[in-house]
Coordinates of C-alpha atoms and ligand atoms in Angstrom, one line a residue:
M1 CA 29.2 21.3 -19.8
P2 CA 26.6 19.7 -21.9
A3 CA 23.9 17.8 -20.3
L4 CA 20.7 16.0 -20.3
H5 CA 18.2 16.4 -18.3
D6 CA 15.0 14.5 -16.8
I7 CA 15.6 11.8 -18.3
P8 CA 12.7 9.4 -18.3
A9 CA 13.1 5.8 -16.9
P10 CA 9.6 3.6 -16.3
A11 CA 8.9 1.2 -14.7
K12 CA 7.7 -2.6 -16.8
L13 CA 4.7 -5.0 -15.5
N14 CA 4.9 -8.6 -16.8
L15 CA 1.0 -9.2 -17.4
F16 CA 2.0 -12.7 -17.7
L17 CA 5.3 -15.2 -16.2
H18 CA 5.8 -18.3 -17.5
V19 CA 8.8 -20.5 -16.8
T20 CA 9.1 -23.3 -19.1
G21 CA 12.8 -24.5 -19.0
R22 CA 16.7 -23.4 -17.5
R23 CA 19.5 -23.4 -18.9
A24 CA 22.3 -25.1 -18.0
D25 CA 23.8 -21.8 -16.6
G26 CA 21.1 -21.8 -14.4
Y27 CA 19.7 -18.7 -16.2
H28 CA 15.6 -19.7 -16.8
L29 CA 13.3 -19.8 -19.6
L30 CA 10.5 -17.2 -19.4
Q31 CA 7.4 -16.3 -21.6
T32 CA 6.0 -12.7 -20.3
V33 CA 4.5 -9.7 -22.1
F34 CA 6.4 -6.8 -20.5
R35 CA 4.6 -3.4 -20.2
F36 CA 5.9 -0.2 -19.6
I37 CA 3.8 2.2 -17.2
D38 CA 3.6 5.3 -16.8
V39 CA 5.4 6.1 -13.1
Q40 CA 9.4 6.7 -13.0
D41 CA 12.9 7.5 -12.3
R42 CA 14.0 10.6 -13.7
I43 CA 18.1 10.3 -14.4
Q44 CA 20.3 14.3 -14.7
L45 CA 23.3 13.1 -16.7
E46 CA 26.5 15.7 -17.2
R47 CA 29.2 15.0 -18.9
R48 CA 33.0 15.2 -17.8
D49 CA 36.5 15.5 -19.6
D50 CA 37.9 13.6 -17.1
G51 CA 36.8 9.8 -17.7
R52 CA 35.4 9.7 -14.3
V53 CA 32.0 8.2 -13.7
V54 CA 30.7 9.9 -11.5
R55 CA 27.6 9.1 -9.0
A56 CA 25.6 13.1 -8.0
I57 CA 23.5 11.8 -5.6
D58 CA 23.5 8.5 -3.1
L59 CA 20.8 5.8 -3.3
P60 CA 20.2 4.6 0.2
G61 CA 20.5 0.7 0.5
V62 CA 22.7 0.3 -2.9
P63 CA 26.2 0.9 -2.8
E64 CA 27.5 2.8 -5.3
E65 CA 29.5 -0.9 -7.3
I66 CA 26.1 -2.4 -7.6
D67 CA 24.0 0.6 -8.3
L68 CA 22.8 -0.6 -12.4
S69 CA 22.7 3.2 -13.0
L70 CA 26.5 3.6 -12.9
R71 CA 27.2 0.2 -13.9
A72 CA 25.7 0.9 -17.8
A73 CA 27.5 4.1 -17.8
L74 CA 30.6 1.8 -17.4
A75 CA 29.9 -0.6 -19.2
L76 CA 29.0 1.6 -22.3
Q77 CA 32.5 3.2 -21.4
K78 CA 34.7 -0.6 -22.3
A79 CA 32.0 -1.2 -25.3
T80 CA 33.4 2.1 -26.9
G81 CA 36.3 3.2 -25.5
T82 CA 35.1 6.8 -24.8
S83 CA 37.1 9.2 -22.8
Y84 CA 34.4 11.0 -22.1
G85 CA 33.0 10.6 -18.1
V86 CA 29.2 11.8 -16.2
N87 CA 28.0 12.3 -13.5
V88 CA 24.8 10.7 -12.7
A89 CA 21.9 12.2 -10.4
L90 CA 19.1 9.4 -9.6
E91 CA 15.5 10.9 -8.4
K92 CA 14.2 7.0 -7.3
N93 CA 11.0 6.9 -7.6
L94 CA 10.3 2.9 -8.1
P95 CA 10.3 1.1 -4.9
A96 CA 13.5 -0.9 -5.4
G97 CA 13.3 -4.7 -5.8
G98 CA 9.4 -4.6 -6.6
G99 CA 9.2 -6.1 -9.4
L100 CA 9.1 -3.6 -11.8
G101 CA 12.5 -3.6 -13.3
G102 CA 13.8 0.1 -12.1
G103 CA 17.0 -0.7 -11.4
S104 CA 16.7 -2.1 -14.8
S105 CA 15.2 0.4 -16.2
D106 CA 17.5 3.4 -14.8
A107 CA 20.9 1.3 -16.5
A108 CA 18.6 1.3 -20.0
S109 CA 17.5 5.0 -19.5
V110 CA 21.6 5.6 -19.1
L111 CA 22.6 3.6 -21.8
V112 CA 19.9 5.1 -24.5
A113 CA 20.7 8.3 -23.0
L114 CA 24.8 8.7 -22.9
N115 CA 24.8 7.3 -26.4
R116 CA 23.7 10.0 -27.3
L117 CA 25.7 12.5 -24.7
W118 CA 29.0 10.8 -25.3
N119 CA 28.3 10.7 -29.4
T120 CA 29.2 6.4 -29.2
G121 CA 26.2 6.3 -32.3
L122 CA 25.9 2.2 -31.3
S123 CA 22.4 0.7 -32.8
R124 CA 19.6 -0.3 -30.5
Q125 CA 20.8 -3.7 -31.3
E126 CA 24.2 -2.9 -29.3
L127 CA 23.0 -1.3 -26.7
M128 CA 20.7 -3.9 -26.2
R129 CA 23.5 -7.1 -25.9
I130 CA 25.4 -4.4 -23.7
G131 CA 22.0 -4.2 -21.7
L132 CA 21.9 -7.6 -20.7
T133 CA 25.3 -8.2 -19.5
L134 CA 24.2 -5.7 -16.7
G135 CA 20.6 -8.1 -16.2
A136 CA 18.2 -10.1 -18.3
D137 CA 15.5 -7.4 -17.7
V138 CA 17.7 -3.8 -19.3
P139 CA 16.9 -5.2 -22.9
V140 CA 13.3 -5.1 -23.0
F141 CA 13.9 -0.7 -21.9
V142 CA 16.4 -0.7 -24.8
F143 CA 14.1 -2.5 -27.2
G144 CA 11.2 0.4 -25.6
Q145 CA 8.2 -1.4 -26.8
N146 CA 5.5 -2.8 -24.8
A147 CA 6.9 -6.9 -25.5
F148 CA 6.2 -10.3 -25.9
A149 CA 9.3 -11.6 -24.7
E150 CA 11.3 -15.4 -24.2
G151 CA 14.5 -16.9 -23.8
V152 CA 15.5 -15.0 -20.7
G153 CA 13.9 -12.1 -21.4
E154 CA 15.9 -10.6 -24.4
D155 CA 13.7 -12.7 -27.1
L156 CA 11.4 -9.2 -27.8
Q157 CA 8.8 -9.1 -29.8
A158 CA 7.0 -5.9 -30.2
V159 CA 3.1 -6.0 -29.6
T160 CA 0.4 -3.3 -29.9
L161 CA -1.4 -3.7 -26.3
P162 CA -5.4 -2.2 -25.5
E163 CA -5.8 2.0 -24.1
R164 CA -5.5 -0.2 -19.7
W165 CA -4.7 2.1 -16.6
Y166 CA -3.4 0.2 -13.7
V167 CA -2.6 0.2 -10.1
V168 CA 0.6 -0.8 -8.7
I169 CA 0.3 -1.7 -4.8
Q170 CA 3.5 -2.8 -2.8
P171 CA 3.1 -5.2 -0.2
N172 CA 5.5 -4.5 3.2
A173 CA 8.1 -7.3 1.8
S174 CA 11.2 -7.1 -0.7
V175 CA 11.6 -10.5 -2.9
P176 CA 16.0 -11.6 -4.1
T177 CA 14.7 -12.5 -7.8
G178 CA 17.5 -14.6 -7.4
A179 CA 16.6 -17.2 -4.4
I180 CA 12.6 -17.6 -6.4
F181 CA 14.3 -18.3 -9.5
T182 CA 16.9 -21.3 -7.8
A183 CA 13.4 -22.4 -5.4
P184 CA 12.9 -26.2 -5.6
D185 CA 9.3 -25.6 -5.7
L186 CA 9.1 -23.3 -9.3
T187 CA 7.4 -25.3 -11.9
R188 CA 9.8 -24.7 -15.0
D189 CA 7.6 -26.8 -17.0
T190 CA 4.6 -24.6 -18.1
P191 CA 3.6 -24.8 -21.5
L192 CA 4.9 -22.9 -24.2
I193 CA 1.8 -20.4 -25.9
T194 CA 2.4 -18.4 -28.9
I195 CA 1.9 -14.5 -29.8
A196 CA -1.5 -15.2 -30.9
D197 CA -2.8 -17.4 -27.7
F198 CA -2.0 -13.9 -25.8
S199 CA -3.5 -11.9 -28.4
A200 CA -7.1 -14.0 -28.2
S201 CA -7.4 -13.1 -25.0
L202 CA -8.0 -9.1 -25.5
N203 CA -10.7 -7.3 -26.2
L204 CA -11.1 -8.1 -29.1
S205 CA -14.0 -6.2 -29.7
S206 CA -12.8 -2.3 -29.4
G207 CA -9.8 -2.9 -31.7
G208 CA -7.5 -3.9 -28.7
G209 CA -6.0 -7.4 -29.8
L210 CA -3.2 -8.0 -31.6
T211 CA -4.2 -9.2 -34.5
G212 CA -7.0 -7.6 -35.5
K213 CA -9.1 -10.5 -35.7
T214 CA -11.4 -12.6 -33.8
S215 CA -10.1 -16.0 -32.7
A216 CA -12.6 -19.3 -32.6
A217 CA -11.4 -18.8 -29.0
D218 CA -13.7 -16.0 -28.6
E219 CA -16.2 -17.1 -30.6
V220 CA -16.4 -20.4 -27.8
G221 CA -16.0 -18.8 -24.9
G222 CA -18.9 -16.0 -25.8
I223 CA -16.7 -14.2 -22.9
G224 CA -13.8 -12.3 -24.6
S225 CA -16.5 -11.5 -27.5
V226 CA -18.5 -9.5 -25.4
G227 CA -16.2 -6.8 -24.7
F228 CA -14.0 -8.2 -22.1
Q229 CA -10.5 -9.1 -22.2
R230 CA -9.9 -12.6 -20.6
C231 CA -6.9 -13.3 -18.2
F232 CA -4.3 -14.9 -19.0
G233 CA -1.7 -16.6 -18.2
R234 CA -0.1 -16.1 -14.8
N235 CA 3.1 -16.0 -13.5
D236 CA 4.8 -18.7 -12.0
L237 CA 6.5 -16.9 -9.3
E238 CA 3.4 -16.2 -7.8
P239 CA 3.6 -19.3 -5.1
V240 CA 7.0 -19.3 -4.7
V241 CA 7.2 -15.7 -3.1
F242 CA 3.1 -16.1 -1.9
A243 CA 4.5 -19.7 0.9
R244 CA 7.7 -17.4 1.7
F245 CA 6.5 -14.1 1.8
E246 CA 3.6 -13.8 4.0
E247 CA 2.9 -10.4 3.7
V248 CA 2.6 -10.5 0.0
A249 CA -0.3 -13.1 0.5
R250 CA -2.5 -11.7 2.6
V251 CA -2.3 -8.5 0.7
A252 CA -2.7 -9.9 -3.1
R253 CA -5.7 -12.4 -0.6
E254 CA -7.1 -9.2 0.5
V255 CA -7.0 -7.2 -3.0
D256 CA -8.7 -10.4 -4.2
A257 CA -11.7 -10.4 -1.3
L258 CA -12.8 -6.4 -2.2
L259 CA -12.5 -8.0 -6.2
A260 CA -14.8 -11.1 -5.4
A261 CA -16.8 -8.8 -3.5
G262 CA -17.7 -6.1 -6.1
S263 CA -16.3 -4.0 -3.4
L264 CA -13.4 -2.5 -6.6
S265 CA -14.2 -0.7 -9.6
R266 CA -15.2 -3.0 -12.2
P267 CA -11.2 -4.7 -13.5
S268 CA -11.2 -4.9 -17.6
A269 CA -11.3 -8.6 -17.7
V270 CA -12.5 -11.8 -16.2
D271 CA -12.1 -15.4 -16.1
S272 CA -13.5 -18.3 -18.1
T273 CA -16.6 -18.3 -15.0
G274 CA -17.1 -14.4 -15.7
S275 CA -15.1 -13.7 -12.2
Q276 CA -13.1 -10.7 -12.0
C277 CA -9.3 -11.9 -12.7
K278 CA -7.1 -11.9 -9.8
V279 CA -4.3 -9.8 -8.6
R280 CA -1.8 -10.7 -10.5
M281 CA 1.9 -10.9 -9.2
S282 CA 4.9 -8.6 -11.2
G283 CA 7.7 -10.1 -12.3
S284 CA 9.4 -11.4 -8.5
G285 CA 7.6 -9.0 -6.6
A286 CA 6.5 -8.5 -4.2
C287 CA 4.3 -5.3 -5.5
L288 CA 0.9 -6.4 -7.4
F289 CA -1.7 -5.1 -9.7
T290 CA -5.0 -4.9 -11.0
E291 CA -5.5 -4.3 -14.4
H292 CA -8.7 -1.4 -15.6
E293 CA -10.3 0.1 -18.6
S294 CA -10.1 3.5 -17.7
E295 CA -8.3 5.8 -15.1
A296 CA -10.9 7.0 -13.6
K297 CA -12.3 3.2 -12.7
A298 CA -8.1 3.1 -11.9
L299 CA -7.9 6.6 -9.8
A300 CA -11.4 4.6 -7.7
A301 CA -10.2 1.4 -7.3
A302 CA -6.8 2.4 -5.4
Q303 CA -9.1 4.9 -3.3
Q304 CA -10.9 1.8 -2.0
I305 CA -7.7 -0.2 -1.9
A306 CA -5.1 2.1 0.2
P307 CA -7.8 2.4 3.1
K308 CA -8.7 -1.1 3.6
I309 CA -5.6 -3.1 3.1
Q310 CA -3.3 -2.1 5.8
G311 CA 0.6 -2.3 6.1
V312 CA 1.2 -1.6 2.0
R313 CA 4.1 0.8 1.4
W314 CA 2.9 1.9 -2.0
V315 CA -0.4 2.6 -4.5
Q316 CA -0.4 3.8 -6.9
A317 CA -2.8 4.3 -10.4
T318 CA -1.1 5.0 -14.0
A319 CA -1.8 4.6 -17.1
G320 CA -0.4 1.6 -19.2
L321 CA 1.9 3.4 -22.0
K322 CA 2.2 2.9 -26.1
V323 CA 5.2 2.7 -26.2
H324 CA 8.8 3.8 -24.4
P325 CA 9.6 7.6 -23.9
L326 CA 13.4 7.4 -24.8
L327 CA 12.3 5.1 -27.9
D328 CA 12.9 7.8 -30.4
W329 CA 16.8 8.1 -28.9
I330 CA 18.0 5.7 -31.1
Ligands
LIG401 C1 11.5 -11.7 -12.6 C2 12.3 -11.0 -13.7 C3 10.6 -10.7 -14.7 O1 10.8 -9.8 -15.8 O2 11.9 -9.5 -13.4 P1 11.9 -8.7 -12.1 O3 11.0 -9.3 -11.2 O4 13.5 -8.8 -11.7 O5 11.4 -7.1 -12.0 C4 12.9 -10.8 -15.1 O6 13.0 -11.9 -15.1 C5 14.4 -10.7 -13.9 O7 15.2 -9.8 -14.7 P2 16.6 -8.8 -13.8 O8 16.3 -8.4 -12.5 O9 17.4 -8.1 -14.4 O10 17.1 -10.6 -13.5 P3 19.1 -10.4 -13.3 O11 20.1 -9.9 -12.7 O12 19.6 -11.1 -14.9 O13 19.6 -11.9 -12.5 C6 18.5 -11.7 -11.5 C7 18.6 -13.0 -10.6 O14 17.8 -14.0 -11.0 C8 17.9 -15.3 -12.5 N1 17.2 -15.4 -13.2 C9 16.4 -14.0 -14.1 C10 16.1 -14.3 -15.1 C11 16.1 -15.2 -15.7 N2 15.4 -15.2 -16.6 N3 16.3 -16.6 -15.5 C12 16.8 -16.6 -13.5 O15 17.6 -17.2 -13.5 C13 19.3 -15.4 -12.0 O16 19.9 -16.4 -11.9 C14 20.3 -14.0 -11.4 O17 20.2 -15.1 -10.2
LIG402 N1 18.8 2.2 -10.0 C1 19.2 1.0 -8.7 N2 17.6 1.7 -8.3 C2 17.3 0.2 -8.1 N3 18.1 -1.0 -7.4 C3 19.3 -1.3 -7.7 C4 19.5 -0.5 -8.7 N4 21.2 -0.2 -8.7 C5 20.6 -1.8 -8.8 N5 19.8 -2.2 -7.7 C6 19.8 -3.6 -6.7 O1 19.0 -4.0 -7.6 C7 18.0 -4.7 -6.8 C8 16.8 -5.3 -7.8 O2 15.7 -3.5 -7.7 P1 14.8 -3.6 -9.3 O3 15.1 -3.5 -10.5 O4 14.2 -2.0 -8.7 O5 14.3 -4.3 -9.0 P2 12.8 -5.7 -9.6 O6 14.4 -6.4 -10.3 O7 12.7 -6.4 -8.4 O8 12.3 -5.4 -10.8 C9 17.6 -4.1 -5.7 O9 17.6 -4.6 -4.6 C10 18.9 -3.5 -5.4 O10 20.3 -3.7 -5.0

């Protein structure tokens, strides 16, 4: 039977995440930059002639009915009327519910790969539309490029990001996304920003900016123009998560203390006072990350964090990706 092996489903980070409003259906309007990173789930797909969608490997804690990799296959079947089915074997490496979009990425990779295996011939736009019915984070993984996102996360513009490495830290907590978005203390009125505002915060002197031009803000602020990137924006979900999950708040405090003491290999960005940017949460958490200018610095930081901060589930140094590995599959 035709099959596709070792299909990657990479994680994402939200470099910042602003909640700017709320729609009538309860979904929130966001502004965020999604960056793909080089840690991934892997998927094997075997085509079936009997139309069944079968899970070939159990995923503990995730029943079949909610498994986004299977739901994606069913959604593509429904949209195209294909008579094919598939065996789906998911090698899960990404922490579930970590704010790294693992389930969404699995769904996107299944959509893109099955579109090939089933010869269904849908366009990227059509696959993104199906993805959005599965979750707000799915379209960006089908889009395939690092992106500035608006709407509920589906209105995407590609961005070119500088080469960076990250340390991703998973505290011992699982954060339910829905409950964080409905929290009464979530602020939903962060002022809108533009891509140019974000671009201006990048290290333009190394050619990593989105526009390639030095902004007035860099020249006035000074720091952006001397080879540093400035901390940009914030994650509005962070205070809500920190107030409810003490473990996440504790790990963030302890990483920040290492940063303030200069014990961590220097991250890539600084704030307006010249201090290192604080550790930041991705999505609705619980994962936290720091950003670094080189692989060596990220590896060194990960090695320092792992023994000094007790009780974390996962610490990983990883590269930011230029594009999604399946970008040219559509
Ligand atoms: C917060 C983010 C940031 O990238 O990432 P994660 O933490 O999930 O990785 C996403 O917006 C999450 O996307 P995703 O996980 O696909 O969300 P969905 O399954 O569609 O929705 C989960 C829950 O979050 C709420 N939700 C989600 C997205 C959004 N823009 N507004 C919302 O209010 C939904 O109402 C739902 O209760
Ligand atoms: N294939 C999948 N992998 C991981 N989680 C999944 C999957 N399918 C459904 N889920 C459910 O989605 C929730 C969110 O998972 P995930 O997308 O990995 O994290 P997040 O949305 O925080 O980035 C999980 O808690 C789990 O119940």
